[in-house]
CSV table of C-alpha atoms in Angstrom, one decimal:
chain,number,residue,atom,x,y,z
A,100,MET,CA,-14.1,-68.6,5.6
A,101,PRO,CA,-17.5,-68.1,3.8
A,102,ALA,CA,-18.2,-70.4,1.0
A,103,SER,CA,-19.2,-67.7,-1.5
A,104,PRO,CA,-20.1,-64.0,-1.7
A,105,ALA,CA,-23.6,-62.9,-0.9
A,106,SER,CA,-26.1,-62.9,-3.8
A,107,SER,CA,-27.7,-59.6,-2.9
A,108,PRO,CA,-26.6,-56.4,-4.9
A,109,THR,CA,-23.2,-55.3,-3.9
A,110,ALA,CA,-21.9,-51.8,-3.4
A,111,TYR,CA,-20.1,-52.1,-6.7
A,112,GLU,CA,-23.2,-53.2,-8.6
A,113,ARG,CA,-25.2,-50.3,-7.0
A,114,TYR,CA,-22.4,-48.0,-8.3
A,115,ARG,CA,-22.3,-49.3,-11.8
A,116,PRO,CA,-25.3,-47.4,-13.2
A,117,TRP,CA,-23.6,-44.2,-12.0
A,118,GLN,CA,-20.1,-45.1,-13.0
A,119,ARG,CA,-19.9,-43.4,-16.3
A,120,LEU,CA,-21.5,-40.2,-15.0
A,121,VAL,CA,-19.1,-40.1,-12.0
A,122,GLU,CA,-16.0,-40.7,-14.1
A,123,THR,CA,-17.0,-38.1,-16.7
A,124,GLY,CA,-18.0,-35.6,-14.1
A,125,PHE,CA,-14.7,-36.1,-12.2
A,126,TRP,CA,-12.5,-35.3,-15.2
A,127,VAL,CA,-14.7,-32.5,-16.6
A,128,GLY,CA,-15.1,-30.9,-13.2
A,129,THR,CA,-11.4,-31.2,-12.3
A,130,ILE,CA,-10.1,-29.8,-15.6
A,131,LEU,CA,-12.7,-26.9,-15.7
A,132,VAL,CA,-12.3,-25.9,-12.1
A,133,ASN,CA,-8.5,-25.9,-12.6
A,134,ALA,CA,-8.8,-23.8,-15.7
A,135,VAL,CA,-11.0,-21.2,-14.0
A,136,ALA,CA,-8.8,-21.0,-11.0
A,137,ASN,CA,-5.7,-20.6,-13.2
A,138,SER,CA,-7.3,-17.9,-15.3
A,139,ILE,CA,-8.1,-15.9,-12.2
A,140,THR,CA,-4.6,-16.3,-10.6
A,141,VAL,CA,-2.9,-15.5,-14.0
A,142,LEU,CA,-5.0,-12.3,-14.4
A,143,MET,CA,-4.3,-11.3,-10.7
A,144,ASP,CA,-0.5,-11.8,-11.3
A,145,ALA,CA,-0.6,-9.8,-14.5
A,146,ARG,CA,-2.4,-6.9,-12.7
A,147,ARG,CA,0.2,-7.0,-9.8
A,148,SER,CA,3.0,-6.9,-12.3
A,149,GLY,CA,1.5,-4.1,-14.3
A,150,LEU,CA,1.4,-6.1,-17.5
A,151,ASP,CA,-0.9,-5.0,-20.3
A,152,THR,CA,-3.0,-8.1,-20.3
A,153,ALA,CA,-6.6,-8.0,-21.4
A,154,ASP,CA,-9.2,-9.7,-19.2
A,155,TRP,CA,-10.0,-12.3,-21.8
A,156,GLU,CA,-6.5,-13.4,-22.5
A,157,PRO,CA,-6.0,-15.7,-19.4
A,158,ALA,CA,-9.3,-17.2,-20.1
A,159,VAL,CA,-8.2,-18.1,-23.7
A,160,TRP,CA,-4.9,-19.5,-22.5
A,161,GLU,CA,-6.3,-21.7,-19.8
A,162,GLY,CA,-9.5,-22.5,-21.7
A,163,SER,CA,-7.6,-23.7,-24.8
A,164,SER,CA,-5.4,-25.9,-22.6
A,165,ALA,CA,-8.5,-27.3,-20.7
A,166,LEU,CA,-10.3,-28.2,-24.0
A,167,LEU,CA,-7.3,-30.2,-25.2
A,168,TRP,CA,-7.0,-32.0,-21.9
A,169,LEU,CA,-10.7,-33.0,-22.2
A,170,VAL,CA,-9.9,-34.5,-25.6
A,171,ILE,CA,-6.8,-36.2,-24.4
A,172,VAL,CA,-8.2,-37.8,-21.2
A,173,PRO,CA,-10.2,-40.5,-23.0
A,174,CYS,CA,-7.1,-41.4,-25.0
A,175,VAL,CA,-5.1,-41.7,-21.7
A,176,VAL,CA,-7.8,-43.9,-20.2
A,177,TRP,CA,-7.7,-46.2,-23.3
A,178,PHE,CA,-3.9,-46.3,-23.3
A,179,THR,CA,-3.8,-47.3,-19.6
A,180,ARG,CA,-6.0,-50.2,-20.4
A,181,ARG,CA,-3.7,-51.3,-23.2
A,182,VAL,CA,-0.6,-50.8,-20.9
A,183,PRO,CA,-1.7,-51.7,-17.4
A,184,PHE,CA,0.6,-51.4,-14.4
A,185,GLN,CA,2.6,-54.6,-13.6
A,186,TRP,CA,5.6,-54.9,-11.3
A,187,ASP,CA,7.2,-57.6,-13.4
A,188,GLY,CA,7.1,-55.3,-16.5
A,189,LEU,CA,7.9,-52.0,-14.8
A,190,ARG,CA,10.7,-50.9,-17.2
A,191,ARG,CA,8.5,-51.5,-20.2
A,192,TYR,CA,5.6,-49.8,-18.5
A,193,LEU,CA,7.6,-46.7,-17.7
A,194,ALA,CA,9.2,-46.6,-21.2
A,195,LEU,CA,5.8,-46.8,-23.0
A,196,HIS,CA,4.3,-44.2,-20.8
A,197,LEU,CA,7.3,-41.9,-21.2
A,198,ALA,CA,6.9,-42.1,-24.9
A,199,ALA,CA,3.1,-41.5,-24.6
A,200,SER,CA,3.8,-38.4,-22.5
A,201,VAL,CA,5.8,-36.9,-25.3
A,202,LEU,CA,3.0,-37.6,-27.8
A,203,VAL,CA,0.5,-36.1,-25.4
A,204,CYS,CA,2.5,-33.0,-25.0
A,205,LEU,CA,2.8,-32.5,-28.7
A,206,VAL,CA,-0.9,-32.9,-29.2
A,207,HIS,CA,-1.7,-30.7,-26.2
A,208,VAL,CA,0.6,-27.9,-27.1
A,209,GLY,CA,-0.1,-28.0,-30.9
A,210,GLY,CA,-3.9,-28.0,-30.3
A,211,MET,CA,-4.0,-25.2,-27.7
A,212,VAL,CA,-1.7,-23.0,-29.7
A,213,GLY,CA,-4.0,-23.4,-32.7
A,214,LEU,CA,-7.0,-22.5,-30.6
A,215,ARG,CA,-5.3,-19.5,-29.2
A,216,VAL,CA,-4.3,-18.2,-32.7
A,217,LEU,CA,-8.0,-18.5,-33.7
A,218,ALA,CA,-9.2,-16.8,-30.6
A,219,TYR,CA,-6.8,-13.9,-30.9
A,220,ARG,CA,-7.8,-13.4,-34.6
A,221,VAL,CA,-11.4,-13.2,-33.5
A,222,MET,CA,-10.5,-10.6,-30.9
A,223,GLY,CA,-8.4,-8.6,-33.5
A,224,GLY,CA,-5.0,-9.5,-32.1
A,225,THR,CA,-2.1,-11.8,-32.8
A,226,TYR,CA,-0.9,-14.7,-30.6
A,227,VAL,CA,2.8,-15.4,-30.4
A,228,PHE,CA,3.8,-18.7,-28.8
A,229,GLY,CA,7.5,-17.8,-28.7
A,230,ASP,CA,10.6,-19.8,-29.4
A,231,TRP,CA,9.2,-23.3,-30.2
A,232,PRO,CA,12.0,-25.5,-28.9
A,233,VAL,CA,12.3,-23.5,-25.6
A,234,GLU,CA,8.6,-23.1,-25.1
A,235,LEU,CA,7.9,-26.8,-26.0
A,236,GLY,CA,10.4,-28.0,-23.5
A,237,TYR,CA,8.8,-25.8,-20.8
A,238,GLU,CA,5.4,-27.1,-21.7
A,239,TYR,CA,6.6,-30.7,-21.6
A,240,LEU,CA,7.9,-30.2,-18.0
A,241,LYS,CA,4.3,-29.2,-17.1
A,242,ASP,CA,2.5,-31.8,-19.2
A,243,VAL,CA,4.6,-34.8,-18.1
A,244,ARG,CA,3.5,-34.0,-14.5
A,245,SER,CA,-0.1,-33.7,-15.6
A,246,TYR,CA,0.1,-36.9,-17.5
A,247,ALA,CA,1.7,-38.8,-14.6
A,248,GLY,CA,-1.0,-37.5,-12.3
A,249,MET,CA,-3.7,-38.7,-14.6
A,250,VAL,CA,-2.2,-42.2,-15.0
A,251,LEU,CA,-1.8,-42.4,-11.2
A,252,ALA,CA,-5.4,-41.3,-10.6
A,253,ILE,CA,-6.7,-43.8,-13.1
A,254,GLU,CA,-4.6,-46.7,-11.7
A,255,VAL,CA,-5.6,-46.0,-8.1
A,256,TYR,CA,-9.3,-45.7,-9.1
A,257,ARG,CA,-9.2,-49.0,-10.9
A,258,LEU,CA,-7.5,-50.7,-8.0
A,259,ALA,CA,-10.3,-49.3,-5.7
A,260,LEU,CA,-12.9,-50.6,-8.1
A,261,ARG,CA,-11.3,-54.1,-8.2
A,262,ARG,CA,-11.3,-54.2,-4.4
A,263,LEU,CA,-14.9,-53.1,-4.3
A,264,GLN,CA,-15.9,-55.5,-7.0
A,265,GLY,CA,-13.9,-58.4,-5.6
A,266,GLU,CA,-10.8,-59.7,-7.3
A,267,ALA,CA,-10.3,-63.4,-8.1
A,268,SER,CA,-7.0,-65.3,-7.9
A,269,LEU,CA,-5.9,-68.9,-8.4
A,270,LEU,CA,-5.1,-70.9,-5.2
A,271,ALA,CA,-1.4,-71.3,-4.8
A,272,ALA,CA,0.4,-74.4,-3.7
A,273,PRO,CA,1.0,-74.7,0.0
A,274,ASP,CA,4.5,-74.0,1.4
A,275,GLU,CA,4.8,-77.5,2.8
A,276,GLY,CA,3.2,-80.8,1.7
A,277,PRO,CA,1.2,-81.6,-1.4
A,278,PRO,CA,-1.8,-79.4,-2.4
A,279,LEU,CA,-5.3,-80.7,-1.4
A,280,GLU,CA,-6.5,-80.2,-5.0
A,281,SER,CA,-4.8,-79.7,-8.4
A,282,VAL,CA,-3.2,-76.3,-8.8
A,283,GLU,CA,-2.9,-76.7,-12.6
A,284,ARG,CA,-6.6,-77.7,-12.9
A,285,PRO,CA,-8.3,-75.6,-10.1
A,286,GLU,CA,-11.6,-76.7,-8.6
A,287,ARG,CA,-11.9,-73.4,-6.6
A,288,PHE,CA,-10.9,-69.8,-6.9
A,289,LEU,CA,-10.1,-67.3,-4.2
A,290,VAL,CA,-12.0,-64.1,-4.3
A,291,ARG,CA,-10.9,-61.2,-2.1
A,292,LYS,CA,-13.4,-58.4,-1.6
A,293,LEU,CA,-13.2,-55.5,0.9
A,294,GLY,CA,-10.7,-57.4,3.0
A,295,ARG,CA,-12.6,-60.7,3.1
A,296,ASP,CA,-11.8,-63.9,1.3
A,297,PHE,CA,-14.3,-66.2,-0.3
A,298,LEU,CA,-13.9,-69.5,-2.1
A,299,VAL,CA,-15.8,-69.9,-5.4
A,300,ALA,CA,-16.2,-73.4,-6.9
A,301,ALA,CA,-15.1,-73.6,-10.5
A,302,ASN,CA,-18.4,-75.3,-11.4
A,303,ASP,CA,-20.3,-72.2,-10.1
A,304,ILE,CA,-18.7,-70.1,-12.8
A,305,GLU,CA,-21.3,-69.5,-15.5
A,306,TRP,CA,-19.0,-67.9,-18.1
A,307,LEU,CA,-15.7,-66.1,-18.4
A,308,GLN,CA,-15.1,-62.9,-20.5
A,309,ALA,CA,-11.8,-61.4,-21.5
A,310,ALA,CA,-11.3,-57.8,-20.4
A,311,GLY,CA,-7.8,-56.6,-21.3
A,312,ASN,CA,-5.3,-58.2,-19.0
A,313,TYR,CA,-8.1,-59.6,-16.9
A,314,VAL,CA,-10.7,-62.2,-17.3
A,315,ASN,CA,-14.1,-61.6,-15.6
A,316,LEU,CA,-15.5,-64.7,-13.9
A,317,ARG,CA,-19.3,-64.6,-13.9
A,318,VAL,CA,-20.7,-66.2,-10.7
A,319,ARG,CA,-24.3,-65.9,-9.6
A,320,GLY,CA,-24.8,-62.6,-11.3
A,321,HIS,CA,-21.5,-61.1,-10.0
A,322,ASP,CA,-18.3,-60.5,-12.0
A,323,TYR,CA,-14.9,-61.1,-10.4
A,324,PRO,CA,-11.8,-60.1,-12.4
A,325,LEU,CA,-8.9,-62.5,-12.5
A,326,ARG,CA,-5.5,-61.3,-13.8
A,327,SER,CA,-5.0,-63.7,-16.7
A,328,THR,CA,-5.5,-63.9,-20.4
A,329,ILE,CA,-8.5,-65.8,-21.8
A,330,ALA,CA,-6.1,-68.4,-23.4
A,331,GLY,CA,-4.2,-68.8,-20.1
A,332,ILE,CA,-7.2,-69.5,-18.0
A,333,GLU,CA,-8.7,-71.8,-20.7
A,334,ALA,CA,-5.7,-74.1,-20.3
A,335,ARG,CA,-6.4,-74.3,-16.6
A,336,LEU,CA,-10.1,-75.1,-16.8
A,337,ASP,CA,-11.6,-78.6,-17.1
A,338,PRO,CA,-12.3,-79.1,-20.9
A,339,ALA,CA,-15.1,-81.5,-20.0
A,340,ARG,CA,-16.9,-78.7,-18.2
A,341,PHE,CA,-15.9,-75.5,-20.0
A,342,ALA,CA,-15.6,-74.6,-23.7
A,343,ARG,CA,-14.3,-71.7,-25.6
A,344,VAL,CA,-17.1,-70.2,-27.7
A,345,HIS,CA,-15.7,-66.9,-28.8
A,346,ARG,CA,-12.3,-65.1,-28.8
A,347,SER,CA,-13.5,-63.3,-25.7
A,348,TYR,CA,-15.8,-65.9,-24.0
A,349,ILE,CA,-15.6,-69.3,-22.3
A,350,VAL,CA,-18.8,-70.9,-21.1
A,351,ASN,CA,-19.8,-73.5,-18.6
A,352,LEU,CA,-21.4,-76.3,-20.7
A,353,ASP,CA,-23.8,-77.2,-17.9
A,354,ARG,CA,-25.3,-73.6,-18.1
A,355,ILE,CA,-26.3,-73.8,-21.8
A,356,VAL,CA,-30.0,-74.2,-22.4
A,357,SER,CA,-30.1,-73.8,-26.2
A,358,ILE,CA,-28.0,-72.8,-29.2
A,359,GLU,CA,-29.6,-70.4,-31.6
A,360,PRO,CA,-28.0,-70.5,-35.1
A,361,LEU,CA,-27.7,-67.1,-36.9
A,362,ASP,CA,-27.6,-66.4,-40.6
A,363,THR,CA,-24.0,-65.2,-40.4
A,364,GLY,CA,-22.9,-68.7,-39.4
A,365,ASP,CA,-22.4,-67.7,-35.8
A,366,ALA,CA,-24.7,-68.6,-33.0
A,367,ARG,CA,-26.3,-67.2,-29.9
A,368,LEU,CA,-26.1,-69.2,-26.6
A,369,HIS,CA,-29.0,-69.0,-24.2
A,370,LEU,CA,-28.0,-69.8,-20.6
A,371,ALA,CA,-30.0,-71.0,-17.6
A,372,ASP,CA,-30.0,-67.6,-16.0
A,373,GLY,CA,-31.6,-66.0,-19.1
A,374,SER,CA,-28.5,-64.3,-20.4
A,375,THR,CA,-27.1,-64.8,-23.8
A,376,LEU,CA,-23.5,-65.2,-25.1
A,377,PRO,CA,-22.1,-65.0,-28.6
A,378,CYS,CA,-20.6,-68.1,-30.2
A,379,SER,CA,-18.5,-67.5,-33.3
A,380,ARG,CA,-18.6,-69.9,-36.3
A,381,ARG,CA,-15.0,-71.0,-35.4
A,382,TYR,CA,-16.2,-72.7,-32.3
A,383,ARG,CA,-19.8,-73.5,-33.2
A,384,ALA,CA,-19.3,-77.0,-34.7
A,385,ASP,CA,-17.2,-78.2,-31.8
A,386,LEU,CA,-19.7,-76.8,-29.3
A,387,LYS,CA,-22.6,-78.6,-30.9
A,388,GLU,CA,-20.8,-81.9,-30.7
A,389,ARG,CA,-19.9,-81.4,-27.0
A,390,VAL,CA,-23.4,-80.2,-26.0
């Protein structure tokens, strides 16, 4: 088993500069292509059925729906960060997302109906949504599937990113016999990346940053997410080696080069690799004593 990951830029790090563009392009492209395709098929069906449907009407129907989905997608992405998938909390996860799907449907339907009313007025017509309870139930059956598809796509994408980036975990106790090192105060972490396992020494961690239900371990310029809270991993680290400096950061004391005081009472930490970390006033006095 290799001692540590390679220090050269990884595929994940090469992807990072393009990540926001790719993610935005995926959702915009998917929603708009779907809207155009639906507009064409709806118009074709109307022509086949002999309905008196103007050419612009399907475009308004599908375009209004697409615009609302473009507004909703960032909210769904944010919500999935707040409520990440966990097997041990599956019931809570499903209940929260079921409630969110109802809210998403109300926003989606209410917004697209409003846009359609405005569009029809501009075109000199009147838009009639129909019987609200019946139509809202019909729209929810469609929206809940769209919402579930979005959540599934987001979770699968994040899982793929974690596999590409490399995901850290604590070493478990052996099935038989005593552990070779303390499990409660780990000296090494296991990093799994693209099907390969690496051991990372705790002392090689430069700092740790909270990221939702994960804590990113910074090791030689690379970040490896560990499923834990910042408080949970703080209790497992050697207090003689690591110190909490911010509600979102823990730093390796050996990596600190200098502490720059700020007028606000906070401080800025300068590390050996040239990076900087914030240090809040709550932790500043204790850090100065320890350094």
